């Protein structure tokens, strides 16, 4: 969709649990543009690597895997679906095992450049709200509007904990908090595509805000 005469690219970066997915989806809907979840692509490739018992320590093996993989993200009426070589893996990519293994894919420079190409290709066809860790810094440095969505680590862990409990999982808050801290550490410190705020990004701290308040603030700034 051409938005007010131009292709609109809105990027949202931020740490795990800041509310990016929910907010990006709502914002895309409000603006009537597509939504692209880049984390889902890292997750889908992780799932394939796990299924095929690929040596995730080997960057060459991961690059070869990426080259023989097709990942598609579709905005359907029933929601956003993630396809791995044509198979709907939207649910399977959300397991704790996949989450904990994504860092292998995320730290491999050669795989990241393939991902970035895919994301640019998908994101440049039409107006889009795209979320991830490096979308405002690396994938779309010339985006129309960039946001960096943050929240306190305890609050992010609490949201993740509530989500898991709602899904009927038995988890300890301290374990969830620890997992979030470990993911933060990996996201902030990897050599390629680390999570960081783009210089021209608008920072929004969602700790004490509702989802709708964040969406409204983002919408008003576009
Ligand atoms: O956002 P989500 O938690 O689904 O992302 C899964 C993993 O993929 C994250 O832990 C992050 O390390 C990685 N990722 C990334 N770059 C992105 C999006 C996600 O490295 N643009």
GROMACS .gro file of N, CA and C and ligand atoms in nm, residues 20 38-40 42-43 94 102 106 112 131-135 183 187 190, ligand 1:
model
   75
   20UNK      N    1   0.682  -0.553   2.164
   20UNK     CA    2   0.696  -0.518   2.021
   20UNK      C    3   0.591  -0.586   1.932
   38UNK      N    4   1.049  -0.991   1.223
   38UNK     CA    5   1.178  -1.048   1.180
   38UNK      C    6   1.224  -1.159   1.275
   39UNK      N    7   1.185  -1.149   1.403
   39UNK     CA    8   1.221  -1.253   1.500
   39UNK      C    9   1.166  -1.389   1.457
   40UNK      N   10   1.048  -1.387   1.395
   40UNK     CA   11   0.985  -1.512   1.349
   40UNK      C   12   1.073  -1.581   1.245
   42UNK      N   13   1.411  -1.564   1.234
   42UNK     CA   14   1.522  -1.627   1.308
   42UNK      C   15   1.473  -1.754   1.377
   43UNK      N   16   1.351  -1.747   1.427
   43UNK     CA   17   1.293  -1.864   1.495
   43UNK      C   18   1.270  -1.979   1.397
   94UNK      N   19   0.739  -2.094   1.865
   94UNK     CA   20   0.727  -2.020   1.991
   94UNK      C   21   0.767  -2.102   2.113
  102UNK      N   22   1.775  -1.960   1.942
  102UNK     CA   23   1.781  -1.861   1.832
  102UNK      C   24   1.915  -1.787   1.827
  106UNK      N   25   2.124  -1.598   1.530
  106UNK     CA   26   2.134  -1.452   1.540
  106UNK      C   27   2.278  -1.402   1.544
  112UNK      N   28   2.291  -1.368   0.911
  112UNK     CA   29   2.223  -1.238   0.928
  112UNK      C   30   2.214  -1.164   0.797
  131UNK      N   31   0.931  -0.526   1.296
  131UNK     CA   32   0.989  -0.526   1.431
  131UNK      C   33   1.101  -0.627   1.446
  132UNK      N   34   1.196  -0.593   1.535
  132UNK     CA   35   1.308  -0.685   1.558
  132UNK      C   36   1.412  -0.625   1.651
  133UNK      N   37   1.539  -0.648   1.618
  133UNK     CA   38   1.647  -0.596   1.703
  133UNK      C   39   1.734  -0.496   1.625
  134UNK      N   40   1.744  -0.516   1.493
  134UNK     CA   41   1.833  -0.435   1.410
  134UNK      C   42   1.760  -0.373   1.291
  135UNK      N   43   1.626  -0.364   1.300
  135UNK     CA   44   1.553  -0.321   1.180
  135UNK      C   45   1.568  -0.172   1.151
  183UNK      N   46   1.890  -1.355   2.747
  183UNK     CA   47   1.863  -1.312   2.608
  183UNK      C   48   1.907  -1.169   2.586
  187UNK      N   49   2.159  -1.043   2.306
  187UNK     CA   50   2.113  -0.945   2.206
  187UNK      C   51   2.200  -0.820   2.205
  190UNK      N   52   2.616  -0.925   2.091
  190UNK     CA   53   2.668  -0.996   1.974
  190UNK      C   54   2.738  -0.897   1.880
  223LIG     O1   55   1.155  -1.111   1.870
  223LIG     P1   56   1.175  -1.256   1.903
  223LIG     O2   57   1.192  -1.282   2.048
  223LIG     O3   58   1.074  -1.345   1.841
  223LIG     O4   59   1.315  -1.293   1.833
  223LIG     C1   60   1.373  -1.420   1.843
  223LIG     C2   61   1.526  -1.407   1.847
  223LIG     O5   62   1.574  -1.367   1.719
  223LIG     C3   63   1.575  -1.302   1.947
  223LIG     O6   64   1.622  -1.362   2.064
  223LIG     C4   65   1.687  -1.230   1.877
  223LIG     O7   66   1.809  -1.271   1.928
  223LIG     C5   67   1.677  -1.273   1.731
  223LIG     N1   68   1.650  -1.160   1.644
  223LIG     C6   69   1.755  -1.096   1.585
  223LIG     N2   70   1.732  -0.993   1.499
  223LIG     C7   71   1.608  -0.952   1.470
  223LIG     C8   72   1.498  -1.016   1.531
  223LIG     C9   73   1.523  -1.120   1.620
  223LIG     O8   74   1.870  -1.130   1.610
  223LIG     N3   75   1.590  -0.854   1.383
   0.00000   0.00000   0.00000
